[in-house]
Tab-separated table of C-alpha atoms in Angstrom:
chain	number	residue	atom	x	y	z
N	109	MET	CA	99.130	83.992	-1.598
N	110	ILE	CA	101.076	86.594	-3.525
N	111	ILE	CA	104.346	88.086	-2.302
N	112	GLU	CA	105.876	90.709	-4.556
N	113	GLN	CA	109.138	92.497	-3.858
N	114	ILE	CA	109.129	96.003	-5.359
N	115	TYR	CA	112.806	96.874	-5.465
N	116	THR	CA	113.873	100.487	-6.137
N	117	GLY	CA	117.494	100.475	-7.284
N	118	CYS	CA	118.209	104.191	-6.778
N	119	LEU	CA	117.349	103.809	-3.081
N	120	ALA	CA	118.509	100.167	-2.821
N	121	GLN	CA	115.120	99.670	-1.101
N	122	GLY	CA	112.629	96.847	-1.077
N	123	ALA	CA	108.918	97.392	-0.474
N	124	TYR	CA	106.537	94.415	-0.333
N	125	TYR	CA	103.046	93.691	-1.643
N	126	ILE	CA	101.390	90.710	0.078
N	127	GLU	CA	97.946	89.460	-0.923
N	128	SER	CA	95.735	86.625	0.321
N	129	ASN	CA	92.089	85.963	-0.344
N	130	GLY	CA	91.189	89.497	-1.283
N	131	GLU	CA	93.195	91.284	1.443
N	132	VAL	CA	96.505	93.043	1.068
N	133	ALA	CA	99.351	94.136	3.315
N	134	ILE	CA	102.071	96.564	2.181
N	135	ILE	CA	105.407	96.635	3.982
N	136	ASP	CA	107.614	99.760	3.860
N	137	PRO	CA	105.954	101.461	0.881
N	138	LEU	CA	107.633	104.116	-1.219
N	139	ARG	CA	106.195	107.639	-0.992
N	140	GLU	CA	104.446	107.329	-4.370
N	141	VAL	CA	101.739	104.758	-3.618
N	142	GLN	CA	99.513	104.576	-6.687
N	143	ASP	CA	101.142	101.376	-7.934
N	144	TYR	CA	100.134	99.518	-4.755
N	145	ILE	CA	96.573	100.808	-5.081
N	146	ASP	CA	96.440	99.796	-8.738
N	147	SER	CA	97.779	96.309	-8.023
N	148	ALA	CA	95.159	95.734	-5.374
N	149	ALA	CA	92.329	97.083	-7.577
N	150	LYS	CA	93.458	94.908	-10.449
N	151	ASN	CA	93.014	91.849	-8.255
N	152	ASN	CA	89.795	93.148	-6.689
N	153	ALA	CA	91.558	93.150	-3.326
N	154	LYS	CA	91.522	95.584	-0.423
N	155	ILE	CA	94.646	97.048	1.259
N	156	LYS	CA	94.069	96.242	4.928
N	157	TYR	CA	97.407	96.985	6.653
N	158	ILE	CA	100.559	99.038	6.070
N	159	PHE	CA	103.430	97.606	8.093
N	160	GLU	CA	106.463	99.801	8.835
N	161	THR	CA	109.561	97.997	10.056
N	162	HIS	CA	110.854	101.192	11.697
N	163	PHE	CA	111.121	104.961	11.196
N	164	HIS	CA	113.205	104.965	8.037
N	165	ALA	CA	116.046	107.445	7.841
N	166	ASP	CA	117.022	107.067	4.224
N	167	PHE	CA	113.701	107.689	2.510
N	168	VAL	CA	110.215	109.091	3.136
N	169	SER	CA	107.870	106.158	3.344
N	170	GLY	CA	104.388	106.203	1.825
N	171	HIS	CA	102.538	104.966	4.871
N	172	VAL	CA	100.682	108.231	5.639
N	173	THR	CA	99.537	108.840	2.070
N	174	LEU	CA	98.588	105.210	1.476
N	175	ALA	CA	96.495	105.156	4.677
N	176	GLU	CA	94.769	108.378	3.654
N	177	LYS	CA	93.904	107.024	0.210
N	178	THR	CA	92.846	103.527	1.203
N	179	GLY	CA	91.701	103.629	4.817
N	180	ALA	CA	94.277	100.904	5.614
N	181	GLN	CA	95.710	100.861	9.140
N	182	ILE	CA	99.369	101.697	9.730
N	183	VAL	CA	101.224	99.281	11.986
N	184	PHE	CA	104.492	100.070	13.837
N	185	GLY	CA	106.362	97.943	16.331
N	186	PRO	CA	106.417	98.446	20.109
N	187	THR	CA	107.641	101.805	21.512
N	188	ALA	CA	106.988	103.758	18.276
N	189	LYS	CA	105.365	107.193	18.785
N	190	THR	CA	103.672	108.882	15.839
N	191	ASN	CA	101.771	112.104	15.167
N	192	PHE	CA	99.173	110.253	13.116
N	193	ASP	CA	96.791	107.334	13.747
N	194	ALA	CA	98.637	104.026	13.841
N	195	ILE	CA	98.528	100.713	15.596
N	196	ILE	CA	101.489	100.447	17.933
N	197	ALA	CA	101.697	96.671	18.028
N	198	GLU	CA	102.777	94.487	20.904
N	199	ASP	CA	105.549	91.972	20.559
N	200	ASN	CA	104.126	88.763	18.987
N	201	GLN	CA	100.831	90.454	18.069
N	202	VAL	CA	99.212	88.650	15.150
N	203	PHE	CA	97.510	90.291	12.198
N	204	LYS	CA	95.275	88.321	9.838
N	205	VAL	CA	95.484	89.050	6.093
N	206	GLY	CA	93.158	86.814	4.106
N	207	ASN	CA	94.176	83.214	4.867
N	208	ILE	CA	97.627	84.085	6.179
N	209	THR	CA	98.933	85.832	9.323
N	210	ILE	CA	101.708	88.305	9.957
N	211	THR	CA	103.289	88.304	13.435
N	212	VAL	CA	105.204	91.240	14.896
N	213	LEU	CA	108.675	90.330	16.159
N	214	HIS	CA	110.064	93.256	18.100
N	215	THR	CA	113.766	93.384	17.288
N	216	PRO	CA	115.313	96.548	18.774
N	217	GLY	CA	118.900	97.374	17.835
N	218	HIS	CA	118.955	99.312	14.547
N	219	THR	CA	116.401	101.538	16.226
N	220	MET	CA	114.408	100.897	19.404
N	221	GLU	CA	111.087	100.389	17.602
N	222	SER	CA	112.578	98.180	14.853
N	223	SER	CA	110.473	95.114	14.201
N	224	CYS	CA	110.484	92.215	11.797
N	225	TYR	CA	107.300	90.703	10.414
N	226	LEU	CA	106.903	86.915	10.220
N	227	LEU	CA	104.510	85.661	7.593
N	228	LYS	CA	102.813	82.316	8.293
N	229	ASP	CA	101.179	80.642	5.309
N	230	GLU	CA	97.664	79.220	4.999
N	231	ASN	CA	98.758	76.187	7.012
N	232	GLY	CA	100.229	78.206	9.858
N	233	LYS	CA	103.815	77.382	8.811
N	234	ASP	CA	106.560	80.043	9.057
N	235	HIS	CA	107.140	81.096	5.483
N	236	ALA	CA	108.941	84.461	5.205
N	237	LEU	CA	110.563	87.150	7.388
N	238	PHE	CA	110.370	90.778	6.405
N	239	SER	CA	113.453	91.781	8.238
N	240	GLY	CA	113.540	95.582	7.740
N	241	ASP	CA	116.940	96.982	8.788
N	242	THR	CA	117.396	94.317	11.496
N	243	LEU	CA	118.865	91.747	9.087
N	244	PHE	CA	120.237	92.383	5.635
N	245	LEU	CA	121.763	89.798	3.371
N	246	GLY	CA	125.410	89.840	4.349
N	247	ASP	CA	125.058	92.415	7.127
N	248	VAL	CA	122.814	93.863	9.857
N	249	GLY	CA	121.490	97.358	10.319
N	250	ARG	CA	123.850	100.000	11.645
N	251	PRO	CA	123.243	100.689	15.363
N	252	ASP	CA	124.383	104.325	15.442
N	253	LEU	CA	121.394	106.175	13.991
N	254	ALA	CA	119.054	106.233	16.991
N	255	GLN	CA	121.465	107.142	19.735
N	256	LYS	CA	119.987	109.145	22.598
N	257	SER	CA	121.580	110.604	25.651
N	258	ASP	CA	120.800	107.440	27.588
N	259	VAL	CA	121.279	104.914	24.768
N	260	THR	CA	124.668	104.603	23.102
N	261	GLU	CA	125.734	103.066	19.812
N	262	LYS	CA	127.145	100.089	21.801
N	263	ASP	CA	123.894	99.717	23.765
N	264	LEU	CA	121.969	99.492	20.507
N	265	ALA	CA	124.454	96.975	19.060
N	266	GLY	CA	123.961	94.860	22.186
N	267	PHE	CA	120.179	94.993	21.769
N	268	LEU	CA	120.637	93.988	18.134
N	269	PHE	CA	122.726	90.980	19.097
N	270	ASP	CA	120.004	89.814	21.486
N	271	SER	CA	117.237	90.417	18.953
N	272	LEU	CA	119.014	88.419	16.277
N	273	ARG	CA	119.829	85.530	18.595
N	274	THR	CA	116.378	85.238	20.194
N	275	LYS	CA	113.962	86.278	17.419
N	276	VAL	CA	115.651	85.704	14.067
N	277	MET	CA	118.261	82.934	14.260
N	278	THR	CA	115.750	80.713	16.047
N	279	LEU	CA	113.630	80.536	12.860
N	280	ALA	CA	113.878	77.491	10.556
N	281	ASP	CA	116.638	77.571	7.946
N	282	GLU	CA	114.165	77.508	5.019
N	283	VAL	CA	112.370	80.682	6.078
N	284	ILE	CA	112.763	83.260	3.323
N	285	VAL	CA	114.382	86.596	4.240
N	286	TYR	CA	113.097	89.764	2.539
N	287	PRO	CA	115.258	92.698	3.734
N	288	ALA	CA	114.530	96.409	3.439
N	289	HIS	CA	117.800	97.183	1.628
N	290	GLY	CA	120.511	95.757	-0.597
N	291	ALA	CA	123.954	96.880	-1.746
N	292	GLY	CA	124.299	100.599	-2.090
N	293	SER	CA	122.288	101.502	1.003
N	294	ALA	CA	123.989	103.588	3.678
N	295	CYS	CA	122.014	101.686	6.368
N	296	GLY	CA	124.713	98.974	6.544
N	297	LYS	CA	128.318	98.566	5.456
N	298	ASN	CA	128.553	95.171	3.747
N	299	LEU	CA	125.202	94.495	2.101
N	300	SER	CA	124.849	91.819	-0.542
N	301	LYS	CA	123.722	92.532	-4.090
N	302	GLU	CA	121.154	89.741	-3.635
N	303	THR	CA	117.714	90.904	-2.434
N	304	VAL	CA	116.165	87.615	-1.348
N	305	GLY	CA	117.768	84.959	0.862
N	306	THR	CA	117.010	82.455	3.609
N	307	ILE	CA	117.714	82.222	7.327
N	308	GLY	CA	119.937	79.159	6.728
N	309	ASN	CA	121.999	80.910	4.082
N	310	GLN	CA	122.517	83.929	6.308
N	311	LYS	CA	123.654	81.738	9.205
N	312	GLU	CA	126.318	80.365	6.901
N	313	THR	CA	127.475	83.564	5.175
N	314	ASN	CA	126.614	86.620	7.274
N	315	TYR	CA	129.534	87.605	9.494
N	316	ALA	CA	127.140	88.998	12.142
N	317	LEU	CA	125.330	85.634	12.574
N	318	ARG	CA	128.347	83.427	13.324
N	319	ALA	CA	127.238	80.718	15.716
N	320	ASN	CA	130.236	81.114	18.018
N	321	MET	CA	130.204	84.913	18.099
N	322	THR	CA	130.158	86.560	21.505
N	323	LYS	CA	128.191	89.729	22.177
N	324	GLU	CA	131.471	91.649	22.668
N	325	GLU	CA	132.748	90.462	19.279
N	326	PHE	CA	129.427	91.385	17.608
N	327	VAL	CA	129.424	94.896	19.107
N	328	LYS	CA	132.986	95.482	18.008
N	329	GLU	CA	132.556	94.144	14.478
N	330	VAL	CA	129.202	95.800	13.785
N	331	THR	CA	130.299	99.215	14.957
N	332	ASP	CA	133.802	99.119	13.460
N	333	GLY	CA	134.275	101.128	10.276
N	334	LEU	CA	130.965	102.907	10.210
N	335	LEU	CA	131.033	106.110	8.195
N	336	PRO	CA	129.089	109.121	9.434
N	337	PRO	CA	125.424	108.971	8.235
N	338	PRO	CA	124.231	111.358	5.521
N	339	ALA	CA	122.928	114.683	6.857
N	340	TYR	CA	119.388	114.143	5.643
N	341	PHE	CA	118.791	110.977	7.707
N	342	PRO	CA	117.397	112.684	10.868
N	343	LEU	CA	115.181	114.875	8.713
N	344	ASN	CA	113.654	111.884	6.972
N	345	VAL	CA	113.020	110.169	10.336
N	346	LYS	CA	111.181	113.316	11.457
N	347	LEU	CA	108.923	113.248	8.387
N	348	ASN	CA	108.200	109.537	8.854
N	349	LYS	CA	107.257	110.110	12.483
N	350	GLU	CA	105.284	113.317	12.084
N	351	GLY	CA	103.765	113.026	8.601
N	352	TYR	CA	104.274	114.941	5.362
N	353	LYS	CA	102.584	116.433	2.295
N	354	SER	CA	100.989	114.128	-0.299
N	355	ILE	CA	103.281	113.497	-3.184
N	356	ASP	CA	100.423	114.507	-5.517
N	357	ASP	CA	100.589	118.000	-3.974
N	358	VAL	CA	104.390	118.043	-4.219
N	359	ILE	CA	104.279	117.258	-7.963
N	360	LYS	CA	101.450	119.788	-8.532
N	361	ASN	CA	103.481	122.534	-6.797
N	362	SER	CA	106.814	121.654	-8.344
N	363	GLU	CA	106.192	120.613	-11.964
N	364	LYS	CA	106.262	124.171	-13.322
N	365	PRO	CA	107.914	124.937	-16.668
N	366	LEU	CA	109.958	128.176	-16.441
N	367	SER	CA	111.174	130.316	-19.279
N	368	VAL	CA	114.853	131.182	-19.395
N	369	LYS	CA	114.048	134.695	-18.124
N	370	ASP	CA	111.902	133.476	-15.243
N	371	PHE	CA	114.349	130.704	-14.375
N	372	GLU	CA	117.159	133.221	-14.101
N	373	ILE	CA	115.093	135.680	-12.058
N	374	ILE	CA	114.027	133.041	-9.564
N	375	ALA	CA	117.520	131.728	-9.239
N	376	ASN	CA	118.812	135.216	-8.483
N	377	GLU	CA	116.023	136.172	-6.092
N	378	THR	CA	115.631	132.967	-4.068
N	379	GLY	CA	119.132	131.567	-3.723
N	380	ALA	CA	117.874	128.302	-5.181
N	381	ILE	CA	120.325	125.613	-6.157
N	382	VAL	CA	120.342	124.893	-9.860
N	383	LEU	CA	120.349	121.080	-9.988
N	384	ASP	CA	121.336	119.620	-13.371
N	385	VAL	CA	120.284	115.950	-13.679
N	386	ARG	CA	121.262	115.218	-17.258
N	387	HIS	CA	123.849	112.545	-18.067
N	388	GLN	CA	127.405	113.462	-17.066
N	389	THR	CA	128.616	113.327	-20.676
N	390	GLU	CA	126.077	116.073	-21.539
N	391	PHE	CA	126.866	118.099	-18.459
N	392	VAL	CA	130.643	118.383	-19.031
N	393	LYS	CA	130.013	119.892	-22.473
N	394	GLY	CA	128.041	122.812	-21.098
N	395	PHE	CA	125.981	123.850	-18.101
N	396	ILE	CA	124.591	126.868	-16.310
N	397	PRO	CA	127.414	128.405	-14.220
N	398	GLN	CA	127.436	127.328	-10.562
N	399	SER	CA	124.894	124.573	-11.152
N	400	ILE	CA	125.368	121.230	-9.361
N	401	PHE	CA	125.330	118.014	-11.344
N	402	ILE	CA	123.699	114.893	-9.889
N	403	GLY	CA	122.548	112.657	-12.748
N	404	ILE	CA	119.084	111.177	-12.558
N	405	ASP	CA	120.294	107.817	-13.817
N	406	GLY	CA	122.940	107.301	-11.092
N	407	GLY	CA	122.462	106.948	-7.352
N	408	PHE	CA	120.432	110.112	-7.564
N	409	ALA	CA	118.298	110.466	-4.470
N	410	PRO	CA	120.866	109.311	-1.905
N	411	TRP	CA	123.494	111.652	-3.404
N	412	VAL	CA	121.075	114.553	-3.279
N	413	GLY	CA	120.414	113.754	0.331
N	414	ALA	CA	124.093	113.453	1.131
N	415	LEU	CA	125.260	116.591	-0.585
N	416	ILE	CA	122.364	119.040	-0.214
N	417	LYS	CA	122.065	118.963	3.537
N	418	ASP	CA	118.802	120.892	4.034
N	419	ILE	CA	115.688	119.180	2.662
N	420	LYS	CA	113.920	122.574	2.563
N	421	GLN	CA	116.567	123.979	0.172
N	422	PRO	CA	114.849	125.620	-2.860
N	423	ILE	CA	115.786	123.811	-6.084
N	424	LEU	CA	115.583	124.690	-9.774
N	425	LEU	CA	115.872	121.793	-12.177
N	426	VAL	CA	117.616	121.282	-15.478
N	427	ALA	CA	116.211	117.898	-16.439
N	428	PRO	CA	116.055	115.770	-19.559
N	429	GLU	CA	112.887	116.574	-21.473
N	430	GLY	CA	110.030	114.329	-20.303
N	431	ARG	CA	111.716	113.383	-17.029
N	432	GLU	CA	110.736	116.377	-14.952
N	433	GLU	CA	108.025	114.560	-12.976
N	434	ASP	CA	110.326	111.580	-12.504
N	435	THR	CA	113.010	113.878	-11.055
N	436	ILE	CA	110.562	115.626	-8.707
N	437	THR	CA	109.255	112.241	-7.581
N	438	ARG	CA	112.744	110.917	-6.838
N	439	LEU	CA	113.633	114.107	-4.927
N	440	SER	CA	110.455	113.742	-2.793
N	441	ARG	CA	111.465	110.161	-1.920
N	442	VAL	CA	114.195	111.661	0.291
N	443	GLY	CA	112.141	114.650	1.429
N	444	PHE	CA	113.227	117.352	-0.982
N	445	ASP	CA	109.843	118.925	-1.738
N	446	ASN	CA	110.852	122.498	-2.425
N	447	VAL	CA	111.374	122.373	-6.222
N	448	LEU	CA	110.493	125.769	-7.656
N	449	GLY	CA	110.215	124.617	-11.289
N	450	TYR	CA	112.256	123.399	-14.217
N	451	LEU	CA	113.927	125.067	-17.202
N	452	GLU	CA	111.538	124.755	-20.115
N	453	GLY	CA	113.340	123.575	-23.236
N	454	ASN	CA	116.207	122.219	-21.145
N	455	PHE	CA	119.784	123.459	-21.396
N	456	ALA	CA	119.347	124.029	-25.131
N	457	ALA	CA	116.953	126.909	-24.364
N	458	TRP	CA	119.580	128.494	-22.133
N	459	GLN	CA	122.192	128.279	-24.884
N	460	LYS	CA	119.774	129.559	-27.512
N	461	ALA	CA	119.032	132.567	-25.323
N	462	GLY	CA	122.744	133.422	-25.401
N	463	LYS	CA	123.221	133.102	-21.675
N	464	GLU	CA	126.582	132.472	-20.046
N	465	VAL	CA	127.712	128.839	-20.139
N	466	ASP	CA	130.393	126.936	-18.195
N	467	THR	CA	132.111	123.698	-19.201
N	468	LEU	CA	134.081	120.990	-17.412
N	469	THR	CA	137.286	119.585	-18.868
N	470	SER	CA	137.127	115.785	-18.943
N	471	VAL	CA	140.038	113.743	-20.146
N	472	SER	CA	140.651	110.094	-20.973
N	473	VAL	CA	142.700	107.779	-18.810
N	474	GLN	CA	145.410	107.836	-21.477
N	475	VAL	CA	145.778	111.563	-20.970
N	476	LEU	CA	145.905	111.063	-17.189
N	477	GLU	CA	148.588	108.425	-17.690
N	478	ASP	CA	150.796	110.944	-19.478
N	479	LYS	CA	150.069	113.683	-16.946
N	480	ILE	CA	151.029	111.371	-14.041
N	481	LYS	CA	154.482	111.092	-15.664
N	482	GLU	CA	154.616	114.874	-15.252
N	483	ASN	CA	153.716	114.627	-11.554
N	484	ALA	CA	150.028	115.372	-11.890
N	485	VAL	CA	148.007	115.866	-8.679
N	486	VAL	CA	145.240	113.199	-8.516
N	487	PHE	CA	142.273	112.750	-6.212
N	488	ASP	CA	140.100	109.664	-5.790
N	489	ALA	CA	136.453	110.523	-4.983
N	490	ARG	CA	135.336	107.013	-4.054
N	491	LYS	CA	134.448	105.822	-0.588
N	492	PRO	CA	137.265	105.026	1.852
N	493	GLY	CA	136.596	101.248	1.568
N	494	GLU	CA	136.844	101.351	-2.233
N	495	PHE	CA	140.021	103.343	-2.025
N	496	ALA	CA	141.533	101.010	0.594
N	497	SER	CA	140.811	97.994	-1.515
N	498	GLU	CA	142.591	99.359	-4.644
N	499	HIS	CA	143.593	102.732	-6.036
N	500	ALA	CA	146.061	104.561	-8.275
N	501	VAL	CA	149.274	104.876	-6.291
N	502	VAL	CA	149.542	108.652	-6.826
N	503	ALA	CA	145.954	109.373	-5.740
N	504	LYS	CA	144.751	110.835	-2.500
N	505	ASN	CA	141.314	109.854	-1.173
N	506	THR	CA	138.747	112.627	-1.028
N	507	PRO	CA	135.385	110.830	-0.767
N	508	LEU	CA	132.526	112.604	-2.416
N	509	ASP	CA	130.419	112.028	0.717
N	510	PHE	CA	132.768	114.272	2.678
N	511	LEU	CA	133.947	116.630	-0.062
N	512	ASN	CA	133.346	119.663	2.093
N	513	ASP	CA	135.883	118.395	4.561
N	514	HIS	CA	138.570	118.364	1.895
N	515	ILE	CA	138.060	121.710	0.176
N	516	SER	CA	141.271	123.154	1.588
N	517	GLU	CA	143.304	120.225	0.230
N	518	PHE	CA	142.675	121.026	-3.448
N	519	PRO	CA	145.470	123.114	-5.020
N	520	GLU	CA	144.641	126.745	-5.817
N	521	LYS	CA	146.987	126.788	-8.769
N	522	GLY	CA	147.742	124.246	-11.452
N	523	ASP	CA	145.403	121.574	-12.807
N	524	PHE	CA	144.414	118.622	-10.725
N	525	TYR	CA	142.496	115.436	-11.664
N	526	VAL	CA	139.558	113.717	-10.013
N	527	TYR	CA	138.379	110.142	-10.699
N	528	CYS	CA	135.765	107.876	-9.142
N	529	GLY	CA	134.519	104.389	-9.991
N	530	GLY	CA	133.036	105.011	-13.418
N	531	GLY	CA	132.839	108.750	-14.045
N	532	TYR	CA	129.578	109.693	-12.287
N	533	ARG	CA	130.770	110.801	-8.830
N	534	SER	CA	133.795	112.633	-10.173
N	535	VAL	CA	131.580	114.917	-12.290
N	536	ILE	CA	129.407	115.552	-9.189
N	537	ALA	CA	132.571	116.444	-7.229
N	538	ALA	CA	133.861	118.672	-10.009
N	539	SER	CA	130.605	120.539	-10.355
N	540	ILE	CA	130.598	121.258	-6.626
N	541	LEU	CA	134.168	122.443	-6.725
N	542	LYS	CA	133.469	124.719	-9.711
N	543	ALA	CA	130.416	126.095	-7.964
N	544	ARG	CA	132.798	127.041	-5.090
N	545	GLY	CA	135.086	128.846	-7.498
N	546	ILE	CA	137.667	126.025	-7.897
N	547	HIS	CA	137.966	125.824	-11.674
N	548	ASN	CA	141.317	124.079	-12.096
N	549	VAL	CA	139.630	120.657	-11.616
N	550	ILE	CA	139.755	118.083	-14.450
N	551	ASP	CA	137.481	115.062	-14.587
N	552	VAL	CA	138.828	111.616	-15.560
N	553	ALA	CA	136.226	109.987	-17.821
N	554	GLY	CA	135.556	106.348	-17.075
N	555	GLY	CA	137.029	106.496	-13.604
N	556	TYR	CA	138.798	103.600	-11.919
N	557	ALA	CA	137.163	101.091	-14.258
N	558	ALA	CA	139.190	102.667	-17.074
N	559	ILE	CA	142.317	103.052	-14.915
N	560	ARG	CA	142.308	99.261	-14.395
N	561	ASN	CA	142.840	98.891	-18.136
N	562	SER	CA	145.703	101.354	-18.292
N	563	ASN	CA	149.385	101.338	-17.360
N	564	ILE	CA	148.849	103.633	-14.383
N	565	GLU	CA	150.520	102.137	-11.298
N	566	ARG	CA	147.945	100.735	-8.877
N	567	THR	CA	147.997	99.260	-5.378
N	568	ALA	CA	147.451	95.517	-5.012
N	569	ALA	CA	143.745	94.611	-4.928
N	570	VAL	CA	142.373	93.609	-1.564
N	571	CYS	CA	138.879	92.083	-1.184
N	572	PRO	CA	136.665	94.786	0.468
N	573	SER	CA	135.008	92.259	2.808
N	574	THR	CA	138.392	91.471	4.411
N	575	LEU	CA	139.128	95.094	5.270
N	576	LYS	CA	138.693	96.229	8.853
């Protein structure tokens, strides 16, 4: 038996390759599926099933493409409705994969069709639980994403409590837990950085699995402090329910080198967003006016999804040379398939052509320290929880996730300063502000990590897990 966790850091997502005696099951695959096909071919094995734990909201899964390419059957849990061929399994339905079995455990709560998959080994012993968004390490899935007119957030939280108590916590302590997400995912609020655990460990450490917890306490604690979900979540659910274009077609249509002249014409004629994905240290030195920075080597795809609200938005890319396909692939993971092409020769070609260039002022923490003595206006672009746990005393919280809600708060005159955790999100925020005509923004390089090593007055540190 082979169990391989394929963890994608930029999505904080775990897909799983399971193989036994020449047969393979894939759980929650990424949209680009060739690696799974190659792994099976290398072992002379056949992909038999594609299990989906639920309709994912934070990425476009590869189930449809993988089924088309391999003939494998897609499996969803009870109550799921799809626009493509799939097995809608019954609770406790058993699927045989080589010498092992995978049992469907219907666990409504995160969504109504949410299911876990229990793997029993060659001896019929419970071995591992693929827990989807029902159980994370340190948390459980948020219950507010699948609200309907007749099902509330609290209803879903109550269902989740029952699912965990009757289907998950009854498993043996040594059963391995393989969750769908880790820290950084917006599908929970307190996820661990670990990506593999056990039932026993979670019973000891996960606040939502306390033995003496009442349903009322669970509902309150799980729903307390949830931030609004990113705008692209419902759109990704729709794609995962109804189907989507092959990623091969997306790359073929999008990976088009454009001359400076053509790039400029298309930008002017289509209203496309110019998305610059270079490193932030390169971006601040020079960029195409009104372009948006979201660096490919940060939390790229989730930030694109959070800040560019329409997945059909036309996009023109400024990408590091040789990383154009990588960028298009990462965009397609969250449903952004409408890339019109990329600037051939990168930003250097734009400069060489003598086109207009903008820059972003970025200063060190030492400069900020001096400016604070002169009553500088400072904004903190981190999440509310990060800000609450510790921040510069003078700073006001303007989370990047909700920047559009804070536009009126930025001063029209006089410089103001923006910092984040390490200098990535603040450059994103600054690029958006400049694209909106707010040019008196100054980035603080190194962010709060650098502020910690300065003499800037800070609030006392509070452990984030203790915050309500």
